[in-house]
XYZ file of C-alpha atoms in Angstrom:
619
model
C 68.414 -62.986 32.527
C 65.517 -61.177 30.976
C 64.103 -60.733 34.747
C 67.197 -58.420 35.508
C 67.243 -57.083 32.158
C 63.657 -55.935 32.433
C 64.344 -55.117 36.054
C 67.365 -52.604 35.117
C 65.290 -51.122 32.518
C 62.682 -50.132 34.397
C 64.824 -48.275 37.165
C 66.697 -46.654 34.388
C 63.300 -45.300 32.957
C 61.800 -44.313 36.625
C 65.436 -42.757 37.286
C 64.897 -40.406 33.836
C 60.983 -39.859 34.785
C 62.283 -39.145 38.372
C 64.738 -36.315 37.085
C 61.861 -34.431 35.397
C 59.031 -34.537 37.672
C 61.844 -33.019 40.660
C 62.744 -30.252 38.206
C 58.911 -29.473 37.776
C 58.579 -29.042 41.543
C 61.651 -27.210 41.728
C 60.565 -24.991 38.778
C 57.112 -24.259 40.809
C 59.335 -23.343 43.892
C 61.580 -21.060 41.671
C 58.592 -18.855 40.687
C 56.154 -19.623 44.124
C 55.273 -16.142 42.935
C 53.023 -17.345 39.897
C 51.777 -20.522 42.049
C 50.451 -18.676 44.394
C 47.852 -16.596 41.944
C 47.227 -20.145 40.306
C 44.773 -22.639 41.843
C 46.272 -25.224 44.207
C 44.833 -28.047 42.114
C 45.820 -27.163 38.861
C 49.436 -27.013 40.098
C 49.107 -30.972 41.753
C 46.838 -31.492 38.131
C 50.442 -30.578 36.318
C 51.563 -33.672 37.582
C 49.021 -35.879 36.207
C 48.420 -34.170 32.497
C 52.463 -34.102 32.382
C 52.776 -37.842 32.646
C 52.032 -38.818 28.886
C 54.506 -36.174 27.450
C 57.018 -37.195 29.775
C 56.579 -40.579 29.076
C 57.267 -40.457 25.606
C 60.315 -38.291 25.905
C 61.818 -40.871 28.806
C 60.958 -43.357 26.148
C 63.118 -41.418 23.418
C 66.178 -41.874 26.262
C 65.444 -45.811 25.842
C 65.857 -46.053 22.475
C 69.966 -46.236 23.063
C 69.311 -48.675 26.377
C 66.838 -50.977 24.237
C 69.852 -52.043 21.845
C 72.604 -52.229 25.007
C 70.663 -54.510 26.843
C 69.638 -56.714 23.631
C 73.584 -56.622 23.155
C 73.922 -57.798 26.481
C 71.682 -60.863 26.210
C 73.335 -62.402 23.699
C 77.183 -60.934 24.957
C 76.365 -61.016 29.223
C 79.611 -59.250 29.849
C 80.168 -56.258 32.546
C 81.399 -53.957 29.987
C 78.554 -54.237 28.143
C 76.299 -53.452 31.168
C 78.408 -50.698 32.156
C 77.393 -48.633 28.988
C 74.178 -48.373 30.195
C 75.260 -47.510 33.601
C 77.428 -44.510 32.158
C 75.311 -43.674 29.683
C 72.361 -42.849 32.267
C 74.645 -41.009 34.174
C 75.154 -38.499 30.828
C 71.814 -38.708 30.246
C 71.151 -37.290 33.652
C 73.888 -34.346 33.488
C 71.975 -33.528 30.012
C 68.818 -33.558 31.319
C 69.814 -31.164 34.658
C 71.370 -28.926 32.388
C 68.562 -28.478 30.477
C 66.260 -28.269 32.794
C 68.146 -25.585 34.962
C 68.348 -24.122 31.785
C 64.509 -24.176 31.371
C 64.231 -22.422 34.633
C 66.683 -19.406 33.631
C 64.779 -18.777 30.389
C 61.385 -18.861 31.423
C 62.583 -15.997 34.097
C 64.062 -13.774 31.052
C 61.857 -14.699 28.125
C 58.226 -16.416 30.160
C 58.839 -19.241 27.621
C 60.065 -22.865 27.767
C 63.730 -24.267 26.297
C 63.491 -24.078 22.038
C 65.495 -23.780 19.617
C 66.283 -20.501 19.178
C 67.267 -20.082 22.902
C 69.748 -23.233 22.080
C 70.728 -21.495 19.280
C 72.526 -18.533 20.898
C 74.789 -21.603 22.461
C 76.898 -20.214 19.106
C 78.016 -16.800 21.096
C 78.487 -18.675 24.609
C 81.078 -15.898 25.273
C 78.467 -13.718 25.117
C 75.210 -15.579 26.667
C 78.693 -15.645 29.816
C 78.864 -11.846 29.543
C 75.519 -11.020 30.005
C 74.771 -13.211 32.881
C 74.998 -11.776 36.066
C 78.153 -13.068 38.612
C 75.638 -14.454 41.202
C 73.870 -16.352 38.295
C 76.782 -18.049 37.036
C 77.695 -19.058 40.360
C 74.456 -20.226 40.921
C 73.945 -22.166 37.968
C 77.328 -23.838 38.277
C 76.838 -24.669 42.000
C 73.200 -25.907 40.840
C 74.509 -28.650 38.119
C 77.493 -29.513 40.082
C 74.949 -30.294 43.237
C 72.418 -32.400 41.022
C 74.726 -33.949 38.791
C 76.921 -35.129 41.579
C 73.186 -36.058 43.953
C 71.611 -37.768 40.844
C 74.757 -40.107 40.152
C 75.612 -40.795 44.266
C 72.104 -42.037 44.374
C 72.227 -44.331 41.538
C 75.067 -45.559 43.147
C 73.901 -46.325 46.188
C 70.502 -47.733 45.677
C 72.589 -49.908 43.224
C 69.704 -48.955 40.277
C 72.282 -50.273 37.609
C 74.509 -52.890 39.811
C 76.176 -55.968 37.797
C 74.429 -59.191 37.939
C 76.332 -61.652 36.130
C 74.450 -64.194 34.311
C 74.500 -66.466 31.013
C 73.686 -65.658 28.119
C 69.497 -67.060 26.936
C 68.713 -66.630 23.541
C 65.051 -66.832 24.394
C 65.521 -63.825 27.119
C 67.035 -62.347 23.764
C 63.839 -63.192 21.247
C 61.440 -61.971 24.075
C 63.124 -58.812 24.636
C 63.105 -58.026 20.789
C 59.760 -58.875 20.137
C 58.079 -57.171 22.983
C 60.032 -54.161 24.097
C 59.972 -52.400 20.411
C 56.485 -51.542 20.688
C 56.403 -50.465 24.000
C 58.815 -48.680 23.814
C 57.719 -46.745 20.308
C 53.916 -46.654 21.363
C 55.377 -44.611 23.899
C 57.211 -42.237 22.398
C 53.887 -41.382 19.955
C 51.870 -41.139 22.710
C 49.997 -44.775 22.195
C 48.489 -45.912 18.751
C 45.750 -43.721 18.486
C 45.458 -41.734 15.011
C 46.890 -38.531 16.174
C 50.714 -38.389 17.597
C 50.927 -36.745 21.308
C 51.685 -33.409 21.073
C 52.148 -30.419 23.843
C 48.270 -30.022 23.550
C 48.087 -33.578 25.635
C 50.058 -31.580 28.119
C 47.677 -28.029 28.583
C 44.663 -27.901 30.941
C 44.544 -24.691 32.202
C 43.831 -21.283 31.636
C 46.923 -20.014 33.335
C 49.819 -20.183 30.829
C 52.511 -20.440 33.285
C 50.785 -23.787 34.872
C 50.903 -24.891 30.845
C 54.201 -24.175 30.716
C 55.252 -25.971 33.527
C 52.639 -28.965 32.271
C 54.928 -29.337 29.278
C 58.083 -31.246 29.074
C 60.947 -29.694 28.545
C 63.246 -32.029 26.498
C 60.372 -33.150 24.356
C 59.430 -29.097 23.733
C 63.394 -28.278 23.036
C 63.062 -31.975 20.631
C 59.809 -31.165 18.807
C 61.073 -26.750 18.953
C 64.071 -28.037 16.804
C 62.234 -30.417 14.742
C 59.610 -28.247 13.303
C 62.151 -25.768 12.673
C 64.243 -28.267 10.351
C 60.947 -28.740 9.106
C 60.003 -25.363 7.778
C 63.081 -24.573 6.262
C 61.669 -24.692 3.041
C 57.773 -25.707 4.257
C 55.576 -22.169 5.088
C 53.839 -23.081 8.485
C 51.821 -20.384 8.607
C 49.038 -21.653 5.767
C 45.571 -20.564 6.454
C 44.655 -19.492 2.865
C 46.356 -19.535 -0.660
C 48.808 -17.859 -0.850
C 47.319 -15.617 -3.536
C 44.382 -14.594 -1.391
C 46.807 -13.655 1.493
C 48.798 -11.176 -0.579
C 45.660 -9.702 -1.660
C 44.185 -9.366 1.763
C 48.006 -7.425 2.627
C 47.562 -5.324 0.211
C 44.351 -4.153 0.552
C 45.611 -3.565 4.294
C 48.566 -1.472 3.237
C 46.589 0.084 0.165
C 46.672 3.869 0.662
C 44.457 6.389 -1.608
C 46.113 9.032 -1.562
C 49.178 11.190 0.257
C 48.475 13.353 2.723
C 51.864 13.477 4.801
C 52.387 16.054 7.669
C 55.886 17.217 7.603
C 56.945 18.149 11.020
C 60.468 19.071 10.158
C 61.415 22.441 9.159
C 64.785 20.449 7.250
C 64.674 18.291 4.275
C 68.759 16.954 5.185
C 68.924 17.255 8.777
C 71.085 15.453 10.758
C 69.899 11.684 12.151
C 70.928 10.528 15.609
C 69.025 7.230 15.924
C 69.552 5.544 19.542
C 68.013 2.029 20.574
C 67.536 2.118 24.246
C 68.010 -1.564 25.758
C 64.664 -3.230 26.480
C 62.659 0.067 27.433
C 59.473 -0.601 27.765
C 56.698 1.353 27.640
C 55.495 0.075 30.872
C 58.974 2.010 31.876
C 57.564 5.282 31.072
C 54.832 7.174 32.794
C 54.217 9.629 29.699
C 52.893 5.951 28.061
C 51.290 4.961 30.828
C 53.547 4.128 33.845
C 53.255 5.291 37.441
C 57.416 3.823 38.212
C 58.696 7.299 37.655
C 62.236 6.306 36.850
C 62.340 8.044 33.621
C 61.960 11.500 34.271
C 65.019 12.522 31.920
C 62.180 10.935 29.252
C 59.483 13.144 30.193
C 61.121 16.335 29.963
C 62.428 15.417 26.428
C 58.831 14.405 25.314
C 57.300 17.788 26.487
C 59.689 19.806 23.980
C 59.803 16.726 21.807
C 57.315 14.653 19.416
C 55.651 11.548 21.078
C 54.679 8.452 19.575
C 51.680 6.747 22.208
C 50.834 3.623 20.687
C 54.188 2.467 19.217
C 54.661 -1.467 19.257
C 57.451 -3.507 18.972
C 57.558 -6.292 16.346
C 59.439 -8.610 18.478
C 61.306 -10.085 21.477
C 64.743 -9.602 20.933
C 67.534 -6.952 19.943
C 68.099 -8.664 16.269
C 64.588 -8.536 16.035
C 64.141 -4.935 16.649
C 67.156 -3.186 15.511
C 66.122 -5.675 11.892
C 62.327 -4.059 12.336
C 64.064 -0.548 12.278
C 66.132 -0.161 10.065
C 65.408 -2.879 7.359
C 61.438 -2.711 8.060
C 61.120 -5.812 8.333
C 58.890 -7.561 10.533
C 60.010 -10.058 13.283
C 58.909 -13.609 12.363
C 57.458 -16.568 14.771
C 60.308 -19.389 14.836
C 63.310 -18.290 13.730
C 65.014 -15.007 12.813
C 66.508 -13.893 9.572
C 69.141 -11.609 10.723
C 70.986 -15.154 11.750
C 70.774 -15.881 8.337
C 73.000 -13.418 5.728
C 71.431 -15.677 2.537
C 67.818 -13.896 3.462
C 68.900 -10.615 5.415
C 71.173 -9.167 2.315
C 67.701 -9.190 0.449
C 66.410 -6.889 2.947
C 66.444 -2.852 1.931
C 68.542 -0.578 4.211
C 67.515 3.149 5.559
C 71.308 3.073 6.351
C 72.164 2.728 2.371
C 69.187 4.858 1.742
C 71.188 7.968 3.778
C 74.344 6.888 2.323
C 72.485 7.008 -1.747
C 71.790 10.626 -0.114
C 75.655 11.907 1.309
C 74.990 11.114 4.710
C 78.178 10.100 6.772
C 76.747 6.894 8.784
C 77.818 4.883 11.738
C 76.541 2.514 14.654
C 78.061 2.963 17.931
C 77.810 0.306 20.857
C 79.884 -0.437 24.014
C 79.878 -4.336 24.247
C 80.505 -6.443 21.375
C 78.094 -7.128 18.665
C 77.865 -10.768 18.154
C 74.526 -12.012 20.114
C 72.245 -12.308 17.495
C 74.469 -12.299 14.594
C 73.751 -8.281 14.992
C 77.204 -7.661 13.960
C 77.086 -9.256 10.613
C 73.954 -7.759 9.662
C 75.016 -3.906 10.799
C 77.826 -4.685 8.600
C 74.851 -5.941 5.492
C 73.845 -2.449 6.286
C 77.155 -0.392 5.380
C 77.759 1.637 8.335
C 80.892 4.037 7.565
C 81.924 3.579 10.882
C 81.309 0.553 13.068
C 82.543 0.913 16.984
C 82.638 -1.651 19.329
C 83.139 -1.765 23.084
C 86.752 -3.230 22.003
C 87.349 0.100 19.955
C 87.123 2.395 23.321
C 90.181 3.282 24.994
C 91.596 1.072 27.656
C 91.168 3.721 30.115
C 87.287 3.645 30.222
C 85.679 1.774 33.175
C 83.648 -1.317 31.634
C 80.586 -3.328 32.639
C 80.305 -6.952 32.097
C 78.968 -6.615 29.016
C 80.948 -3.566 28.101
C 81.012 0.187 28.498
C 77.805 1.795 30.738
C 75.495 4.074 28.772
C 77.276 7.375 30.170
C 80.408 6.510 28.292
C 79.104 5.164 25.499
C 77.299 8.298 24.392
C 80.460 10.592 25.422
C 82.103 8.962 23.130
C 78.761 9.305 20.626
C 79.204 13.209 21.295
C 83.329 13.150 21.110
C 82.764 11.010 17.456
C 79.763 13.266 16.548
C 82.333 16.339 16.505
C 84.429 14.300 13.880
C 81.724 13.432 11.423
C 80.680 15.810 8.163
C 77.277 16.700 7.951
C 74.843 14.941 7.228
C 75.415 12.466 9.230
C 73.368 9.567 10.304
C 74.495 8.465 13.607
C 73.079 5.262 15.105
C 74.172 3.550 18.943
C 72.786 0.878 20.994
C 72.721 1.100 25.412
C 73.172 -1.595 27.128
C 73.075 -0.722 30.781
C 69.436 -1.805 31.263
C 70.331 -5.301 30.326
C 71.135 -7.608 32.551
C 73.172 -8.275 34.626
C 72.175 -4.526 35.370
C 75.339 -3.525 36.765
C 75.491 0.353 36.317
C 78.264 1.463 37.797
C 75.557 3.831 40.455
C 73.465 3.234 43.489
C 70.454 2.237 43.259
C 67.853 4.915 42.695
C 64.368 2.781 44.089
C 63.996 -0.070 46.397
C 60.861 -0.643 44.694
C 60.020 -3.396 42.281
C 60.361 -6.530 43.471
C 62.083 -9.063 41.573
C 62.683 -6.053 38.926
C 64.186 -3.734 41.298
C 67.612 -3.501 39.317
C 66.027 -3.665 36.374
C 64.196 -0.445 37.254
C 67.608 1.114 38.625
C 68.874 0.238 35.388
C 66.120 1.934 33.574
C 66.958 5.552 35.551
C 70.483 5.191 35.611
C 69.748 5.109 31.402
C 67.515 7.992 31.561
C 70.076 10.162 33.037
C 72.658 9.204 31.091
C 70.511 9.708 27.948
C 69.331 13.017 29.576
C 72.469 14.187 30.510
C 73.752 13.254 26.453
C 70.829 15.801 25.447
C 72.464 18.655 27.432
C 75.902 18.474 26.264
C 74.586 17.835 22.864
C 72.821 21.372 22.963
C 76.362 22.949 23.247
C 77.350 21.160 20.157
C 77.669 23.126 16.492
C 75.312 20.073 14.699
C 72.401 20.399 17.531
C 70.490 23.176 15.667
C 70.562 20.558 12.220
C 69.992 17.308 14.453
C 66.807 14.929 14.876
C 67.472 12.644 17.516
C 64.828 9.671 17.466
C 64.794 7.520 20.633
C 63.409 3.845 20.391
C 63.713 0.766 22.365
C 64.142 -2.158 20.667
C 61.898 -4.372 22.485
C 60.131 -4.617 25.850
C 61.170 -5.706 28.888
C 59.090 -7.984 32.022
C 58.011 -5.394 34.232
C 56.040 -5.435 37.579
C 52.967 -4.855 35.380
C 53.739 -8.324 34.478
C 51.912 -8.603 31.131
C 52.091 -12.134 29.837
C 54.810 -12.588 27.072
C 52.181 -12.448 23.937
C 49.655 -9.941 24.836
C 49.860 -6.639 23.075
C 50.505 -4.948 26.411
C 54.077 -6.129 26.601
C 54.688 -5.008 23.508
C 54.169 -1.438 23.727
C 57.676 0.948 23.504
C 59.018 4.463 23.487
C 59.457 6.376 20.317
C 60.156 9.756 20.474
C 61.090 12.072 17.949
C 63.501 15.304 19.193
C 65.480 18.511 18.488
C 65.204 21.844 17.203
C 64.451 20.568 13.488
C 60.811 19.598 14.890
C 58.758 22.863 13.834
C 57.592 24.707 17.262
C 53.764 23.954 16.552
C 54.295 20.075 17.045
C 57.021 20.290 19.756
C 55.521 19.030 23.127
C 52.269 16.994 20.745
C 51.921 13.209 20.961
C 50.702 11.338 17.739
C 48.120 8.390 19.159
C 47.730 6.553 15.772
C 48.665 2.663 16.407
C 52.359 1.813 14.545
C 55.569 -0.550 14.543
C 58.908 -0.427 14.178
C 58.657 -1.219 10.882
C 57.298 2.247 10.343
C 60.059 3.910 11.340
C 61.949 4.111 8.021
C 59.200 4.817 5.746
C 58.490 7.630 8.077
C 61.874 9.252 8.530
C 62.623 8.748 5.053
C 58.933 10.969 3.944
C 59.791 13.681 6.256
C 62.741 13.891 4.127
C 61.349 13.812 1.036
C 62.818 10.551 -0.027
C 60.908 7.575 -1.760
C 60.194 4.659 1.001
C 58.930 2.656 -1.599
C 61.784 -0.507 -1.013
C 60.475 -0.514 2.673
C 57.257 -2.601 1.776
C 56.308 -3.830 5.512
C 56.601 -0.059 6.955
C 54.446 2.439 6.221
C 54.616 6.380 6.381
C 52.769 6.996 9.879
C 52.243 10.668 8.999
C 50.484 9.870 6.473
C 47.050 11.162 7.653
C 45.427 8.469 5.471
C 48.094 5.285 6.461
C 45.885 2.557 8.167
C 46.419 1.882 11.876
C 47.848 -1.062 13.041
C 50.947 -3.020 14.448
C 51.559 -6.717 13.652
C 54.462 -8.358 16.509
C 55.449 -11.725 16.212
C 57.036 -13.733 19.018
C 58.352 -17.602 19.603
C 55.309 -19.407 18.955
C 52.642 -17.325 17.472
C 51.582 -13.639 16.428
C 49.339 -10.782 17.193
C 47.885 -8.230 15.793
C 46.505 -5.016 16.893
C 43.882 -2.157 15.503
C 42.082 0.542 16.476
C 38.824 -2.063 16.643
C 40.935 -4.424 18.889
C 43.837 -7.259 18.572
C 44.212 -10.731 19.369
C 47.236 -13.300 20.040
C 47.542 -16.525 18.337
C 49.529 -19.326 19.846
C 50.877 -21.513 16.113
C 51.178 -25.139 18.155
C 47.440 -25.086 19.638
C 45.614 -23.492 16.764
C 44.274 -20.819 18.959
C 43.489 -17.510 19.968
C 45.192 -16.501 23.350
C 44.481 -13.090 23.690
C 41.011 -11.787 22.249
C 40.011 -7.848 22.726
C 36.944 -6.888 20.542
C 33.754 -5.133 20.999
C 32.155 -6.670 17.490
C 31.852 -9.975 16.432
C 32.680 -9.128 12.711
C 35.418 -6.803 13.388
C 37.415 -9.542 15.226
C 36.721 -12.228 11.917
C 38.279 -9.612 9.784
C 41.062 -8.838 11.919
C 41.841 -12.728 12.427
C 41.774 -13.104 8.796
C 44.127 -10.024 7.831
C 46.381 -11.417 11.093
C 46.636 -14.690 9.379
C 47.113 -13.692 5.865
C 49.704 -11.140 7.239
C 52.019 -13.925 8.920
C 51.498 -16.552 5.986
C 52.680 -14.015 3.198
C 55.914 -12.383 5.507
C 56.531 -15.949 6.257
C 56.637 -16.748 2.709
C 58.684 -13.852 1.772
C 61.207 -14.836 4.210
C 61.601 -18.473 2.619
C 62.130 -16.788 -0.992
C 64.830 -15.102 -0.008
């Protein structure tokens, strides 16, 4: 008996380990484009420095079989067997789907399955919505095809066929006292001091051949894990706490106010628009030879240009959150998913309001990815619209109505409002699955070709808005700020954390801005977190609530831009920046021309992201 129990247990764990190792080649096919600027060796070297990693998260999937087959040996009956059989068949649907799953998000977001990708399983309406037809049909086709391969061919090579025997009480003791630690040395890696970690899985420079290195059920595990974990436990300790907050203020400590006011109206109108993963890698007047955002470019030249604005984070939450709340993005989790911390946050919505401005957020899909609708509400919008809210007759998207409708209907609601008015909307066009209801403008691009198309089709549209707008009564009172509210991928292709990617448009507009600084750029490095402190000081308001933000007109505010993404931070200065990855303890990205500059800034970095970390656990 304990031959064919030991015998079935090691074809169930070579049929999990066999499952992972195919999706690693089959995520190397997916993007041949990376392999081929890796080195040949390193990809076959995934292979090996994989194996302990996988090992102990096939041994997690054993756990379950360990007590079945002890079950068995002292109850040798089918039906016992057979709920090992059908539970390795689960076991293998779970693991395709998470592993095709892997190989979608790494294409959107150049990071592996976590936590807070799972987490957005909560709106699967709308993760449906924004997924392109082809994708869906893909992906369906894809875990029909491997589900139905993996379980034919555990059929046929009869890896869990019925044996029946008689029951052996030694087969029984043998397999209890033996299999235990095997099986739990395994999952920690063996019984050295230190527990396996993804660090047993890295090797190379390249972070994509890391990636891949890594498994992905044991990353999604440990992701959701240390999450539960610092819940109410700061991860982010370098120093005490008390000698963090001092180095943040000394970094946000200004002498004295010297603010340049570039308005020539203390209560104009606000039209504040968030333009859908624009990045500044999108925009030749920041850099970009793409030229799909001329529309852009002729707006900056009679407008006021921001040239080293950063975004804080990765997603929409994250940036809409970082605009209008000031409040920095944070590594691991995200607080506008959480209305217990976010309602502690100030608002430069309720700041207008405190100040008789009519206010109201306009979008053409529905708000629910990223709990964004809950949190515009936190921020008292008099009006909220919603791609629901349009009429019936408007031509929609598949994730609602295109950009070119959605501000026709800003303009048509515009005319409504009393002035002041503070008038916010979101585009969605250049999001995927980029279906803008145009041809495409480029060829160009690559795998981002209708992402770029996207990007122009935008432009126009927001181009277009500008024009009409200048027939309109309010233009002459307006300030119309454009800001993305992240990057975007491009064919620059940036990895995810360096500061690079994280560069965006921000671009003040409008006959408000005095003629002298119409057509200037301002260089000075900022965030989005800026933005609030800065509107609200050209209007003579206090921005005192908005403690992460700082008044970037403020000829004496420092320079810098802190961003945060999945696993780590960065931070950037006029003296350099660096990116530092939270799991290995490391810098990733190092830019510095003095030794002592890049201590200090490592230090301030650090203190920065313990004491916002802390902040957000107090609430």
């Amino acid at each position: 008996m304990l031959r064919q129990i030991l015998k079935s247990f090691f074809r169930q764990y070579f049929y999990f380990l066999g499952i992972t190792e195919l999706f690693r080649l089959i995520f190397f096919l997916v993007y041949f484009d990376k392999c081929i600027q890796s080195k040949f060796s390193e990809i076959l070297s995934s292979f090996i420095y994989s194996f302990w990693l996988d090992n102990s998260a096939t041994a997690y999937l054993l756990v379950f079989p360990f007590f079945v087959y002890l079950l068995y040996s002292l109850f040798p009956v089918k039906a016992i067997w057979n709920i090992n059989k059908y539970y390795s068949f689960l076991v293998a649907i779970i693991l395709i789907i998470m592993e095709l799953s892997n190989i979608a998000i790494y294409g959107e977001w150049g990071i592996k399955l976590n936590y807070k990708a799972l987490s957005y399983l909560s709106e699967p309406l709308e993760a449906f919505r924004s997924a392109r037809a082809a994708t869906l049909i893909i992906a369906g086709f894809s875990l029909l095809l491997f589900s139905f391969t993996a379980i034919i061919f555990a059929e046929k090579m009869q890896l869990f066929a019925f044996k029946k025997s008689k029951r052996n009480l030694l087969s029984s003791f043998l397999w209890l006292a033996f299999m235990p630690p095997l099986i739990f040395g395994s999952m920690r890696g063996s019984l050295q001091q230190i527990p396996i970690s993804q660090s047993q899985s890295y090797h190379s420079k390249s972070d994509f051949i890391n990636q891949a290195s890594v498994n992905t059920m044991w990353n999604l595990m440990y992701s959701i894990k240390e999450n539960r974990r610092y819940i109410n436990q700061n991860p982010f300790t370098f120093y005490t706490l008390a000698k963090a907050k001092k180095e943040v203020e000394n970094l946000y400590n200004i002498q004295s106010d010297s603010t340049v006011y570039i308005l020539s109206k203390k209560n104009p109108n606000i039209v504040l628009i968030f333009l859908e993963s624009w990045s500044g890698d999108f925009i030749d007047d920041l850099g970009s030879n793409l030229h799909i955002t001329p529309g852009f470019s002729k707006l900056a030249k009679d407008g006021y240009l921001f040239t080293n604005h950063f975004a804080s984070g990765m997603l929409s939450h994250q940036g809409i959150s970082a605009v209008l709340s000031s409040f920095p993005s944070i590594p691991l989790t995200s607080i506008t998913k959480q209305p217990e911390k976010y309602h502690k946050l100030p608002s430069l919505t309720q700041e207008l309001k405190s100040k008789n401005y009519f206010t109201s957020f306009l979008f053409g899909g529905q708000l629910n990815y990223g709990n964004i609708k809950a949190y515009i509400y936190f921020n008292g919008f008099d009006r909220i619209t919603e791609g629901k809210d349009f009429a019936s007759n408007i031509p929609e998207g598949s994730l609602g109505h295109h950009d070119e409708f959605m501000l026709a209907k800003l303009t048509a609601d515009i005319n409504t409002y009393k002035q002041p008015f503070f008038a916010s909307a979101f585009t969605l066009s250049s999001h995927s699955p980029f279906d803008q209801p145009v041809s495409n403008y480029t060829s160009k691009g690559g795998k981002y070709k209708k992402m770029l198309n996207s990007i122009y089709y935008s432009d126009s549209c927001i181009y277009d808005f500008i024009q009409k707008a200048k027939k309109m009564p309010w233009y002459k009172n307006t300030l119309f700020v454009f800001v993305a509210d992240h990057s975007h991928p491009s064919p620059y292709e940036f990895p995810y954390y360096s500061k690079d990617v994280r560069k965006i448009p921000l671009l003040f507009y409008g006959d408000v801005i005095k003629k002298e600084y119409r057509g200037k750029t301002n260089n000075k490095i900022m965030s989005q977190t800026d933005i609030a402190a800065t509107l609200l000081a050209q209007l003579h308001l206090p921005y005192d609530k908005f403690r992460w933000g700082k008044n970037i007109m403020n000829i004496h505010a420092p320079e810098f831009a802190y961003y945060g993404y999945d696993n780590g931070f960065g931070l950037i200065n006029p003296k350099g920046n660096f990116a530092y990855l939270m799991g290995e303890n490391q810098v990733i990205e190092y830019n510095f021309a003095n030794k002592n500059d890049s201590i200090q800034l490592l230090k301030t970095g650090k203190s920065f992201v313990e004491t916002l970390y802390q902040e957000y656990l107090d609430y």
